[in-house]
Short mmCIF file of C-alpha atoms (C1' of nucleotides) in Angstrom, two decimals:
data_model
loop_
_atom_site.label_atom_id
_atom_site.label_comp_id
_atom_site.label_asym_id
_atom_site.label_seq_id
_atom_site.Cartn_x
_atom_site.Cartn_y
_atom_site.Cartn_z
CA MET A 1 -42.62 38.27 -50.46
CA SER A 2 -39.54 39.99 -50.70
CA ASN A 3 -36.61 37.30 -49.59
CA GLU A 4 -35.25 35.87 -52.04
CA ASN A 5 -34.31 33.25 -50.00
CA LEU A 6 -37.03 31.83 -49.52
CA TYR A 7 -39.63 31.95 -52.14
CA ASN A 8 -38.18 30.00 -55.25
CA PRO A 9 -39.05 31.88 -58.35
CA HIS A 10 -38.18 29.62 -60.96
CA ILE A 11 -41.55 26.38 -59.15
CA SER A 12 -45.71 28.13 -58.68
CA VAL A 13 -48.38 26.05 -58.70
CA ASP A 14 -51.99 27.32 -59.86
CA CYS A 15 -55.02 25.54 -58.18
CA VAL A 16 -58.48 25.54 -60.16
CA VAL A 17 -60.33 25.92 -57.37
CA PHE A 18 -64.17 24.36 -57.93
CA GLY A 19 -67.56 24.77 -56.45
CA PHE A 20 -70.46 24.47 -57.33
CA ASP A 21 -74.20 26.50 -56.84
CA GLY A 22 -76.99 24.05 -56.85
CA GLU A 23 -77.13 25.00 -60.45
CA LYS A 24 -73.83 26.09 -62.00
CA LEU A 25 -69.68 24.38 -61.55
CA LYS A 26 -67.66 27.13 -60.54
CA VAL A 27 -64.19 28.03 -60.63
CA LEU A 28 -62.82 30.86 -58.70
CA LEU A 29 -60.37 33.62 -59.81
CA ILE A 30 -58.53 36.13 -59.08
CA GLU A 31 -58.79 40.27 -59.86
CA ARG A 32 -56.37 41.57 -60.86
CA SER A 33 -55.14 44.79 -61.62
CA ILE A 34 -51.71 46.44 -62.91
CA ASP A 35 -50.63 49.33 -63.81
CA GLU A 36 -49.32 50.08 -66.96
CA GLN A 37 -47.88 52.58 -67.89
CA ASN A 38 -50.51 54.58 -65.65
CA GLU A 39 -53.92 52.83 -67.45
CA LEU A 40 -55.08 50.46 -64.57
CA TYR A 41 -55.51 46.73 -66.29
CA ASN A 42 -57.95 44.28 -64.43
CA ASP A 43 -57.69 40.45 -65.74
CA LYS A 44 -58.31 37.35 -63.11
CA LYS A 45 -56.33 34.15 -62.58
CA LEU A 46 -55.57 31.65 -61.21
CA PRO A 47 -54.94 31.82 -57.35
CA GLY A 48 -51.20 30.25 -56.82
CA SER A 49 -47.89 30.71 -55.73
CA ILE A 50 -44.30 30.59 -56.69
CA ILE A 51 -43.14 27.32 -53.91
CA LEU A 52 -41.24 28.27 -50.65
CA ASN A 53 -37.73 26.54 -50.55
CA ASN A 54 -37.51 23.78 -48.39
CA GLU A 55 -41.39 23.07 -49.27
CA ASP A 56 -43.23 20.22 -51.10
CA LEU A 57 -45.31 20.76 -53.68
CA ASP A 58 -48.71 20.12 -52.58
CA GLU A 59 -48.20 21.69 -49.17
CA ALA A 60 -47.21 25.08 -51.35
CA ALA A 61 -51.16 23.97 -52.81
CA SER A 62 -52.51 23.56 -49.06
CA ARG A 63 -51.00 26.91 -47.97
CA VAL A 64 -52.06 28.89 -51.21
CA LEU A 65 -55.83 27.58 -50.78
CA THR A 66 -55.50 27.94 -46.55
CA GLU A 67 -54.41 31.54 -47.19
CA LEU A 68 -56.37 31.83 -49.07
CA THR A 69 -60.33 30.91 -47.91
CA GLY A 70 -58.77 30.02 -44.63
CA LEU A 71 -59.98 26.38 -44.96
CA LYS A 72 -57.01 23.66 -44.26
CA ASN A 73 -57.98 19.47 -45.30
CA ILE A 74 -59.80 20.57 -48.38
CA TYR A 75 -59.62 17.90 -51.07
CA LEU A 76 -56.52 19.12 -54.29
CA SER A 77 -55.11 16.76 -56.75
CA GLN A 78 -52.27 17.16 -58.75
CA PHE A 79 -52.59 16.76 -62.42
CA GLN A 80 -51.02 18.11 -64.56
CA SER A 81 -47.59 20.85 -65.13
CA PHE A 82 -47.02 23.19 -67.63
CA GLY A 83 -43.85 25.68 -68.46
CA ASN A 84 -43.86 25.98 -72.06
CA PRO A 85 -41.22 28.99 -72.45
CA ASN A 86 -44.07 31.24 -73.37
CA ARG A 87 -46.23 31.05 -70.97
CA THR A 88 -44.62 33.58 -69.43
CA SER A 89 -43.80 35.57 -72.51
CA ASN A 90 -46.93 38.54 -72.40
CA PRO A 91 -45.48 41.91 -71.04
CA ARG A 92 -48.12 42.61 -68.20
CA ASP A 93 -47.63 38.73 -67.02
CA LEU A 94 -44.45 40.07 -66.45
CA LEU A 95 -44.59 42.76 -64.39
CA TRP A 96 -46.94 41.35 -63.19
CA LEU A 97 -44.79 38.84 -61.18
CA GLU A 98 -41.74 41.26 -61.03
CA ARG A 99 -43.81 43.48 -59.53
CA THR A 100 -46.02 41.69 -57.38
CA THR A 101 -43.49 38.93 -55.75
CA GLN A 102 -40.82 42.10 -55.77
CA LEU A 103 -38.32 38.50 -57.36
CA LYS A 104 -36.23 39.20 -61.07
CA ILE A 105 -38.26 36.24 -63.40
CA GLU A 106 -37.39 34.76 -65.71
CA ARG A 107 -39.28 32.07 -66.92
CA ILE A 108 -41.62 29.44 -64.13
CA VAL A 109 -43.43 26.44 -64.91
CA THR A 110 -46.81 25.98 -62.42
CA VAL A 111 -47.27 22.64 -61.61
CA ALA A 112 -51.72 22.66 -61.50
CA TYR A 113 -53.70 21.57 -59.24
CA THR A 114 -57.36 20.61 -58.65
CA ALA A 115 -59.56 22.17 -55.05
CA LEU A 116 -63.24 20.80 -54.09
CA ILE A 117 -64.58 23.14 -52.21
CA LYS A 118 -68.56 23.75 -50.18
CA ILE A 119 -69.31 27.15 -51.92
CA ASP A 120 -71.70 27.71 -49.23
CA ARG A 121 -69.47 28.00 -46.51
CA LYS A 122 -68.38 31.38 -45.82
CA LEU A 123 -65.66 31.80 -47.40
CA ILE A 124 -62.85 34.35 -45.69
CA PHE A 125 -61.50 36.06 -48.98
CA ASN A 126 -57.85 36.60 -47.02
CA ALA A 127 -55.97 37.83 -50.32
CA THR A 128 -54.08 41.17 -50.65
CA ASP A 129 -55.66 44.06 -52.53
CA SER A 130 -57.22 41.94 -55.10
CA SER A 131 -60.68 39.74 -54.52
CA ALA A 132 -61.54 36.39 -55.05
CA ASN A 133 -65.01 35.61 -56.66
CA TRP A 134 -66.27 32.93 -58.53
CA TYR A 135 -66.83 32.69 -62.08
CA ASP A 136 -69.24 29.73 -64.30
CA ILE A 137 -66.77 28.13 -66.26
CA LYS A 138 -69.64 28.21 -69.23
CA GLU A 139 -68.39 32.34 -69.30
CA ILE A 140 -65.04 31.71 -68.42
CA ALA A 141 -64.00 30.43 -71.74
CA LYS A 142 -64.60 33.70 -73.06
CA MET A 143 -62.96 35.19 -71.10
CA GLN A 144 -59.48 35.88 -71.32
CA LEU A 145 -57.28 35.36 -68.74
CA ALA A 146 -53.44 35.75 -67.04
CA PHE A 147 -50.99 33.36 -68.61
CA ASP A 148 -52.46 30.35 -69.94
CA HIS A 149 -54.80 30.10 -66.87
CA ASN A 150 -57.07 29.13 -69.29
CA GLN A 151 -55.69 26.35 -70.98
CA ILE A 152 -54.60 25.22 -67.53
CA ILE A 153 -58.77 25.58 -66.39
CA GLU A 154 -59.47 23.03 -69.44
CA LYS A 155 -57.17 20.52 -68.40
CA GLY A 156 -58.79 20.52 -65.26
CA LEU A 157 -62.08 19.92 -65.64
CA GLU A 158 -61.02 17.16 -68.04
CA HIS A 159 -58.78 15.75 -64.68
CA ILE A 160 -61.86 16.07 -62.66
CA ARG A 161 -63.88 14.23 -65.20
CA HIS A 162 -61.18 11.32 -64.51
CA GLN A 163 -61.36 10.96 -60.81
CA LEU A 164 -64.54 11.32 -60.91
CA LYS A 165 -65.22 7.52 -62.46
CA VAL A 166 -63.00 5.25 -60.49
CA GLU A 167 -63.58 7.79 -57.58
CA PRO A 168 -67.26 9.34 -57.61
CA HIS A 169 -67.90 9.85 -54.09
CA LEU A 170 -65.25 12.77 -54.77
CA LEU A 171 -68.48 15.06 -55.93
CA PHE A 172 -69.41 14.84 -52.32
CA GLU A 173 -67.14 17.30 -51.42
CA LEU A 174 -68.52 19.45 -54.05
CA LEU A 175 -72.43 20.02 -52.15
CA PRO A 176 -73.07 21.11 -48.91
CA LYS A 177 -73.36 18.80 -45.65
CA LYS A 178 -77.13 17.94 -46.06
CA PHE A 179 -78.67 17.33 -49.49
CA THR A 180 -81.53 16.30 -52.17
CA ILE A 181 -80.87 12.96 -54.81
CA SER A 182 -81.89 16.03 -57.36
CA GLN A 183 -78.66 18.78 -56.52
CA LEU A 184 -76.22 15.21 -56.80
CA ARG A 185 -78.26 14.55 -60.02
CA ILE A 186 -77.64 17.63 -61.81
CA LEU A 187 -73.58 18.97 -59.99
CA HIS A 188 -72.91 15.15 -61.83
CA ASP A 189 -75.00 16.70 -64.94
CA VAL A 190 -72.90 19.98 -65.46
CA VAL A 191 -69.60 18.20 -64.44
CA HIS A 192 -69.95 15.27 -67.02
CA GLN A 193 -71.87 16.93 -69.14
CA ILE A 194 -75.32 15.77 -70.11
CA ARG A 195 -78.71 15.53 -69.32
CA SER A 196 -79.38 11.89 -67.17
CA ASP A 197 -82.83 9.71 -66.43
CA VAL A 198 -84.04 10.74 -62.94
CA ARG A 199 -84.78 7.33 -62.56
CA ASN A 200 -82.19 5.64 -63.92
CA PHE A 201 -79.73 7.95 -61.39
CA GLN A 202 -81.96 7.28 -58.21
CA LYS A 203 -81.07 3.30 -59.25
CA LYS A 204 -77.16 4.56 -59.56
CA VAL A 205 -77.05 6.45 -56.35
CA SER A 206 -79.06 3.90 -54.22
CA GLN A 207 -76.22 1.21 -54.73
CA MET A 208 -73.41 3.77 -53.14
CA PRO A 209 -73.56 2.10 -50.04
CA TYR A 210 -71.68 5.17 -48.62
CA LEU A 211 -75.42 7.92 -48.78
CA LEU A 212 -76.76 7.85 -45.94
CA ILE A 213 -80.76 8.65 -45.92
CA LEU A 214 -81.64 11.59 -43.45
CA ASP A 215 -84.62 11.38 -41.54
CA GLU A 216 -85.46 14.66 -42.85
CA VAL A 217 -86.75 16.94 -45.66
CA GLU A 218 -85.64 20.24 -47.30
CA GLU A 219 -87.99 23.41 -46.18
CA GLY A 220 -89.42 25.95 -47.61
CA VAL A 221 -89.44 25.09 -51.21
CA PRO A 222 -92.74 25.66 -52.80
CA HIS A 223 -93.36 21.37 -54.77
CA ARG A 224 -93.05 18.90 -52.57
CA ALA A 225 -89.78 18.90 -50.21
CA ALA A 226 -87.92 16.02 -50.99
CA ARG A 227 -85.20 13.80 -48.65
CA LEU A 228 -81.97 14.48 -47.08
CA TYR A 229 -78.96 12.39 -47.62
CA LYS A 230 -75.44 12.23 -46.28
CA PHE A 231 -72.34 11.18 -46.89
CA ASP A 232 -70.87 9.00 -44.79
CA LYS A 233 -67.17 9.57 -45.64
CA LYS A 234 -66.69 5.48 -43.81
CA ARG A 235 -68.61 3.19 -45.82
CA THR A 236 -66.46 4.97 -49.38
CA MET B 1 -23.89 20.91 -69.86
CA SER B 2 -21.78 23.62 -68.34
CA ASN B 3 -23.34 27.07 -69.69
CA GLU B 4 -25.66 28.40 -67.08
CA ASN B 5 -27.31 30.46 -69.22
CA LEU B 6 -28.50 27.61 -71.10
CA TYR B 7 -29.71 25.32 -68.28
CA ASN B 8 -32.04 25.36 -66.17
CA PRO B 9 -30.94 23.64 -63.25
CA HIS B 10 -34.39 23.71 -61.17
CA ILE B 11 -36.51 22.15 -62.75
CA SER B 12 -35.80 18.47 -64.58
CA VAL B 13 -37.45 15.96 -67.20
CA ASP B 14 -37.07 12.16 -65.87
CA CYS B 15 -38.92 9.52 -68.53
CA VAL B 16 -40.05 5.76 -67.48
CA VAL B 17 -40.09 4.29 -70.95
CA PHE B 18 -41.45 0.67 -71.14
CA GLY B 19 -40.88 -1.84 -73.56
CA PHE B 20 -42.27 -5.13 -73.11
CA ASP B 21 -39.57 -8.24 -74.45
CA GLY B 22 -42.24 -11.58 -75.07
CA GLU B 23 -42.20 -11.53 -71.70
CA LYS B 24 -42.04 -9.36 -69.22
CA LEU B 25 -42.33 -5.52 -69.15
CA LYS B 26 -39.55 -3.64 -68.73
CA VAL B 27 -38.05 -0.33 -67.77
CA LEU B 28 -35.28 1.69 -69.23
CA LEU B 29 -32.20 2.02 -66.35
CA ILE B 30 -28.89 4.43 -67.25
CA GLU B 31 -26.31 2.87 -65.62
CA ARG B 32 -24.13 5.72 -62.96
CA SER B 33 -21.04 5.41 -61.23
CA ILE B 34 -19.74 7.80 -58.73
CA ASP B 35 -16.45 8.25 -56.97
CA GLU B 36 -17.25 8.69 -53.35
CA GLN B 37 -13.64 9.10 -51.80
CA ASN B 38 -11.86 6.86 -54.16
CA GLU B 39 -15.01 4.12 -53.65
CA LEU B 40 -16.58 3.62 -56.90
CA TYR B 41 -20.52 3.70 -56.10
CA ASN B 42 -22.45 1.85 -58.93
CA ASP B 43 -26.00 2.16 -58.92
CA LYS B 44 -29.04 3.05 -61.76
CA LYS B 45 -31.61 6.17 -62.12
CA LEU B 46 -34.34 6.70 -65.07
CA PRO B 47 -33.07 9.12 -67.71
CA GLY B 48 -33.74 11.56 -67.92
CA SER B 49 -32.20 16.01 -67.86
CA ILE B 50 -32.65 19.01 -66.59
CA ILE B 51 -34.13 21.82 -69.19
CA LEU B 52 -32.54 24.07 -71.91
CA ASN B 53 -34.05 27.27 -70.95
CA ASN B 54 -36.92 28.37 -73.91
CA GLU B 55 -37.54 24.52 -74.14
CA ASP B 56 -41.31 23.63 -73.92
CA LEU B 57 -41.29 20.51 -71.20
CA ASP B 58 -42.75 17.86 -73.52
CA GLU B 59 -39.31 19.02 -75.88
CA ALA B 60 -37.00 17.76 -73.03
CA ALA B 61 -38.60 14.66 -72.81
CA SER B 62 -38.53 13.32 -75.79
CA ARG B 63 -34.88 14.95 -76.31
CA VAL B 64 -33.79 13.11 -73.42
CA LEU B 65 -34.85 10.11 -75.64
CA THR B 66 -33.77 11.43 -78.78
CA GLU B 67 -30.17 11.50 -76.57
CA LEU B 68 -30.66 8.28 -75.54
CA THR B 69 -32.00 5.90 -77.83
CA GLY B 70 -31.28 7.72 -81.60
CA LEU B 71 -35.52 7.42 -81.87
CA LYS B 72 -38.29 9.73 -83.25
CA ASN B 73 -41.71 10.45 -82.02
CA ILE B 74 -41.72 8.32 -79.57
CA TYR B 75 -44.78 7.81 -77.39
CA LEU B 76 -45.26 10.27 -74.30
CA SER B 77 -46.69 10.97 -71.56
CA GLN B 78 -46.41 13.33 -68.83
CA PHE B 79 -48.19 12.06 -65.63
CA GLN B 80 -47.13 13.96 -62.93
CA SER B 81 -44.39 16.30 -61.28
CA PHE B 82 -42.42 15.37 -57.47
CA GLY B 83 -40.92 18.65 -55.86
CA ASN B 84 -40.40 16.68 -52.23
CA PRO B 85 -37.26 19.26 -50.63
CA ASN B 86 -35.59 15.91 -49.78
CA ARG B 87 -35.36 14.41 -53.39
CA THR B 88 -33.02 15.80 -53.18
CA SER B 89 -31.18 15.16 -50.30
CA ASN B 90 -29.05 11.77 -50.39
CA PRO B 91 -25.58 13.47 -50.49
CA ARG B 92 -24.45 11.22 -53.64
CA ASP B 93 -27.32 12.08 -55.03
CA LEU B 94 -26.22 16.04 -54.67
CA LEU B 95 -22.62 14.58 -56.08
CA TRP B 96 -23.64 12.87 -59.08
CA LEU B 97 -26.09 16.54 -60.21
CA GLU B 98 -22.47 18.68 -58.87
CA ARG B 99 -19.79 16.51 -60.50
CA THR B 100 -22.46 16.21 -64.47
CA THR B 101 -23.73 19.16 -64.23
CA GLN B 102 -21.32 21.54 -63.52
CA LEU B 103 -24.23 23.59 -62.01
CA LYS B 104 -24.56 24.61 -58.20
CA ILE B 105 -27.81 22.34 -57.35
CA GLU B 106 -29.78 23.23 -55.11
CA ARG B 107 -32.93 21.58 -55.64
CA ILE B 108 -34.45 20.14 -58.51
CA VAL B 109 -38.79 19.54 -59.88
CA THR B 110 -38.96 16.62 -61.72
CA VAL B 111 -41.53 16.10 -64.21
CA ALA B 112 -42.21 12.68 -64.86
CA TYR B 113 -43.13 10.61 -68.37
CA THR B 114 -44.66 8.13 -70.02
CA ALA B 115 -42.53 6.39 -73.04
CA LEU B 116 -43.37 3.34 -74.62
CA ILE B 117 -41.65 1.88 -77.37
CA LYS B 118 -41.20 -1.13 -79.39
CA ILE B 119 -37.49 -3.33 -77.79
CA ASP B 120 -37.28 -5.54 -80.84
CA ARG B 121 -35.79 -0.94 -82.13
CA LYS B 122 -32.12 -1.40 -81.99
CA LEU B 123 -31.26 0.72 -80.08
CA ILE B 124 -28.48 3.69 -80.52
CA PHE B 125 -27.74 3.82 -76.67
CA ASN B 126 -25.28 6.94 -76.74
CA ALA B 127 -25.73 8.35 -73.61
CA THR B 128 -22.54 10.30 -72.54
CA ASP B 129 -20.00 8.04 -70.56
CA SER B 130 -22.82 5.85 -68.89
CA SER B 131 -24.99 3.12 -71.14
CA ALA B 132 -28.84 2.02 -70.38
CA ASN B 133 -30.12 -1.82 -70.00
CA TRP B 134 -33.60 -3.00 -69.93
CA TYR B 135 -34.85 -4.25 -66.24
CA ASP B 136 -37.40 -6.00 -65.53
CA ILE B 137 -40.23 -4.01 -63.44
CA LYS B 138 -40.29 -6.93 -60.86
CA GLU B 139 -36.93 -6.90 -59.63
CA ILE B 140 -36.49 -2.29 -59.92
CA ALA B 141 -39.01 -2.51 -56.68
CA LYS B 142 -36.77 -4.53 -55.14
CA MET B 143 -33.50 -2.21 -56.37
CA GLN B 144 -32.06 1.23 -54.52
CA LEU B 145 -32.16 3.32 -57.54
CA ALA B 146 -31.63 7.09 -57.64
CA PHE B 147 -34.37 9.93 -55.59
CA ASP B 148 -37.08 8.60 -56.10
CA HIS B 149 -37.47 6.68 -58.81
CA ASN B 150 -38.53 3.87 -57.34
CA GLN B 151 -41.40 5.89 -56.64
CA ILE B 152 -41.37 7.33 -59.56
CA ILE B 153 -41.19 4.16 -61.59
CA GLU B 154 -44.72 2.72 -60.01
CA LYS B 155 -46.27 5.69 -60.29
CA GLY B 156 -45.54 5.62 -64.23
CA LEU B 157 -47.06 2.20 -63.74
CA GLU B 158 -50.45 3.42 -62.30
CA HIS B 159 -50.72 5.57 -64.57
CA ILE B 160 -49.82 3.54 -67.94
CA ARG B 161 -52.11 0.98 -66.70
CA HIS B 162 -54.91 4.03 -66.34
CA GLN B 163 -54.52 5.13 -69.79
CA LEU B 164 -54.29 1.75 -71.01
CA LYS B 165 -58.44 1.79 -69.85
CA VAL B 166 -59.21 5.04 -71.96
CA GLU B 167 -57.10 4.11 -74.97
CA PRO B 168 -56.14 0.34 -75.61
CA HIS B 169 -54.58 1.25 -78.57
CA LEU B 170 -51.40 1.89 -76.76
CA LEU B 171 -50.27 -1.43 -75.91
CA PHE B 172 -48.91 -1.89 -79.79
CA GLU B 173 -47.22 1.22 -79.04
CA LEU B 174 -44.19 -1.94 -76.63
CA LEU B 175 -45.13 -4.64 -79.98
CA PRO B 176 -43.29 -5.50 -82.76
CA LYS B 177 -45.23 -4.38 -85.88
CA LYS B 178 -45.87 -8.12 -86.20
CA PHE B 179 -47.18 -9.57 -83.45
CA THR B 180 -49.56 -12.66 -82.54
CA ILE B 181 -52.49 -12.65 -80.57
CA SER B 182 -51.00 -14.63 -77.92
CA GLN B 183 -47.97 -11.90 -77.64
CA LEU B 184 -50.89 -9.07 -76.90
CA ARG B 185 -52.78 -10.96 -74.50
CA ILE B 186 -49.36 -11.46 -72.38
CA LEU B 187 -48.31 -8.81 -72.80
CA HIS B 188 -51.74 -6.67 -71.55
CA ASP B 189 -51.78 -9.63 -68.60
CA VAL B 190 -48.62 -8.07 -68.05
CA VAL B 191 -49.61 -4.03 -67.83
CA HIS B 192 -52.66 -5.30 -66.11
CA GLN B 193 -51.10 -8.02 -63.37
CA ILE B 194 -53.68 -10.56 -64.48
CA ARG B 195 -54.01 -13.11 -66.36
CA SER B 196 -57.00 -13.28 -68.97
CA ASP B 197 -58.77 -16.48 -71.52
CA VAL B 198 -57.73 -16.44 -73.82
CA ARG B 199 -61.54 -17.29 -75.67
CA ASN B 200 -63.00 -14.06 -74.69
CA PHE B 201 -59.36 -12.23 -74.98
CA GLN B 202 -59.33 -13.30 -78.99
CA LYS B 203 -63.53 -12.34 -78.77
CA LYS B 204 -62.69 -8.97 -77.31
CA VAL B 205 -59.75 -7.73 -79.40
CA SER B 206 -61.86 -9.47 -82.35
CA GLN B 207 -64.18 -6.42 -81.95
CA MET B 208 -61.44 -3.84 -82.39
CA PRO B 209 -61.78 -2.41 -86.31
CA TYR B 210 -57.39 -1.54 -86.01
CA LEU B 211 -56.51 -4.72 -85.32
CA LEU B 212 -55.96 -6.36 -88.98
CA ILE B 213 -55.09 -9.88 -89.72
CA LEU B 214 -52.41 -10.65 -92.09
CA ASP B 215 -51.75 -13.29 -94.27
CA GLU B 216 -49.03 -14.46 -92.47
CA VAL B 217 -48.19 -17.08 -89.73
CA GLU B 218 -45.21 -17.27 -87.43
CA GLU B 219 -41.71 -18.55 -88.13
CA GLY B 220 -39.08 -21.06 -86.96
CA VAL B 221 -42.32 -22.41 -83.74
CA PRO B 222 -41.81 -25.48 -82.61
CA HIS B 223 -45.59 -26.81 -82.86
CA ARG B 224 -47.92 -24.73 -84.58
CA ALA B 225 -47.44 -21.41 -86.25
CA ALA B 226 -50.04 -18.24 -85.07
CA ARG B 227 -51.87 -16.15 -87.18
CA LEU B 228 -50.07 -12.21 -87.79
CA TYR B 229 -51.40 -9.05 -86.62
CA LYS B 230 -50.01 -5.97 -87.77
CA PHE B 231 -52.34 -2.28 -85.97
CA ASP B 232 -53.48 -0.03 -88.18
CA LYS B 233 -52.90 3.01 -86.24
CA LYS B 234 -55.93 4.71 -88.89
CA ARG B 235 -58.41 2.71 -87.14
CA THR B 236 -58.58 4.26 -84.01
"C1'" DA C 1 -107.74 22.45 -58.30
"C1'" DC C 2 -103.04 23.33 -60.55
"C1'" DA C 3 -98.21 23.62 -60.98
"C1'" DA C 4 -94.17 22.52 -59.60
"C1'" DA C 5 -90.95 19.35 -58.98
"C1'" DA C 6 -90.65 13.90 -56.37
"C1'" DG C 7 -90.65 8.67 -56.60
"C1'" DT C 8 -91.06 4.77 -57.80
"C1'" DG C 9 -90.33 -0.73 -61.60
"C1'" DT C 10 -89.39 -3.17 -66.22
"C1'" DT C 11 -87.85 -4.56 -70.82
"C1'" DT C 12 -83.42 -4.83 -73.96
"C1'" DG C 13 -79.56 -5.32 -75.64
"C1'" DG C 14 -74.72 -5.65 -74.80
"C1'" DA C 15 -69.80 -7.04 -72.09
"C1'" DG C 16 -67.05 -9.19 -68.63
"C1'" DT C 17 -67.04 -13.58 -67.73
"C1'" DA C 18 -66.73 -19.29 -66.77
"C1'" DC C 19 -65.45 -23.25 -68.86
"C1'" DA C 20 -63.45 -26.96 -72.63
"C1'" DC C 21 -61.96 -29.10 -76.67
"C1'" DC C 22 -59.43 -30.54 -81.45
"C1'" DC C 23 -56.62 -28.55 -84.68
"C1'" DA C 24 -51.99 -27.38 -86.75
"C1'" DT C 25 -46.86 -28.38 -86.51
"C1'" DG C 26 -42.19 -29.39 -86.00
"C1'" DA C 27 -39.69 -32.91 -83.09
"C1'" DT D 1 -47.14 -40.57 -81.88
"C1'" DC D 2 -46.62 -36.77 -78.77
"C1'" DA D 3 -45.68 -32.92 -77.57
"C1'" DT D 4 -46.85 -28.09 -77.36
"C1'" DG D 5 -49.65 -23.91 -77.92
"C1'" DG D 6 -53.71 -22.73 -81.44
"C1'" DG D 7 -57.87 -21.88 -82.11
"C1'" DT D 8 -63.26 -21.90 -80.97
"C1'" DG D 9 -68.42 -21.10 -79.05
"C1'" DT D 10 -71.83 -20.95 -75.36
"C1'" DA D 11 -74.67 -20.26 -71.09
"C1'" DC D 12 -74.90 -17.01 -67.56
"C1'" DT D 13 -74.86 -12.64 -65.57
"C1'" DC D 14 -74.54 -7.72 -64.44
"C1'" DC D 15 -74.95 -3.27 -65.63
"C1'" DA D 16 -76.70 0.50 -68.65
"C1'" DA D 17 -80.40 2.61 -71.44
"C1'" DA D 18 -84.41 4.43 -72.52
"C1'" DC D 19 -88.84 5.15 -70.74
"C1'" DA D 20 -94.09 6.79 -68.28
"C1'" DC D 21 -97.28 7.61 -64.48
"C1'" DT D 22 -98.92 7.73 -59.43
"C1'" DT D 23 -97.80 10.90 -54.83
"C1'" DT D 24 -96.50 14.90 -52.85
"C1'" DT D 25 -96.82 20.17 -51.30
"C1'" DG D 26 -97.90 25.81 -51.29
"C1'" DT D 27 -100.59 28.90 -53.73
#
DNA sequence: ACAAAAGTGTTTGGAGTACACCCATGA
DNA sequence: TCATGGGTGTACTCCAAACACTTTTGT
């Protein structure tokens, strides 16, 4: 990352990557270590990158995710740009930026994206000398993240809630290929922070043409096994 | 605009300013003249500006509108950023940028905003050596604007439609202080590109607590005068 | 047999939609 | 008196929300 001609040090993208573990809504964060006068300081940040010259914004976001997880064709959606001049005013953040980019940084406007991924896929976290982990979105609210990343995550969550009202089938991006109606409902509820009625939920999803029932049931549960369903993209 | 230290030549804001003249939905465009090898070329663009160093994005958008119209406290909403590298690839656009900013421009990412204003206010269009005019949004679709401004307007319109679903009272930003239900309905219809039923529309708006009936009727119409209403912000 | 979650219908209220006639005013 | 838009009510449909019991399976 040391060539000034390749990177544009004024604009970045950040991705709020959502995942669902069957119980909780999680966001992917990168561990960050900063050596401040021989004191190691650790915190977390969103996956992101400054953009390449001649790279479109969507491409940059896509690149960040591919570099981080090895996955392609992830569902991404731009939702807001953040440009407050003092979002890069914390000396710790500035120090980290200049060390990792090797560029002189004055101020960065970041374009934020949400991404939805299936947490069950074995992800290859490639982030160079840093590691990625999932964090419960409720816990994140109590953590102090780099830059204005707490605020970005908050807005990202609002964004996916709005999107899901318009395109409910995006929920399936967060579920494994085969899933039960319970899993779907629990996910729906944790995203919208409600508790929906089991029967009304069944009724609603049974009207979705793109929800296909399989001739299989779940296994290894200590009670009646639930039927498995899959999502049929072609019917959206 | 000639001081490199004051302006950040990598990021701009553009405003899609909507107005309503009683019949049609209009957008404010700036006339642009470019001298290309002694041939004068004229076209139109959105009001916008590169951002000042140490200026937040919302502030920049607000500044653009104040400079252009003299108005403050206009309703503004950020909706999308555009950063395709070839959005600034047209030589005419590049030429114009370098002449007006006096800066070397490589590539600009723009953060787009919608604004809603009352077209009846006598606007003071101050745009330096350029002039501003309202254009019917239907006509704009057939025009060739600067940069990717056609696309930005298209997305801006979609944005206000979505917003109005969530916050219908934003419609009143486009109407004069006193208005009739007809005006409100016609505006509603042109924004959503539908024709709504007069009685059903009356029923719907009569449930809005923030719509206050006045003890006045319109004047100077060659038929039965309609009752006037006003919008009460406090009741939203 | 019991614990634990799966699966299943009916009723009610509110919102949206379709639809037609008389009223008030100015010219 | 006529032309023009203003103002009004009812019936039907659809969707959301409330609500409880039986079934299946593993231990």
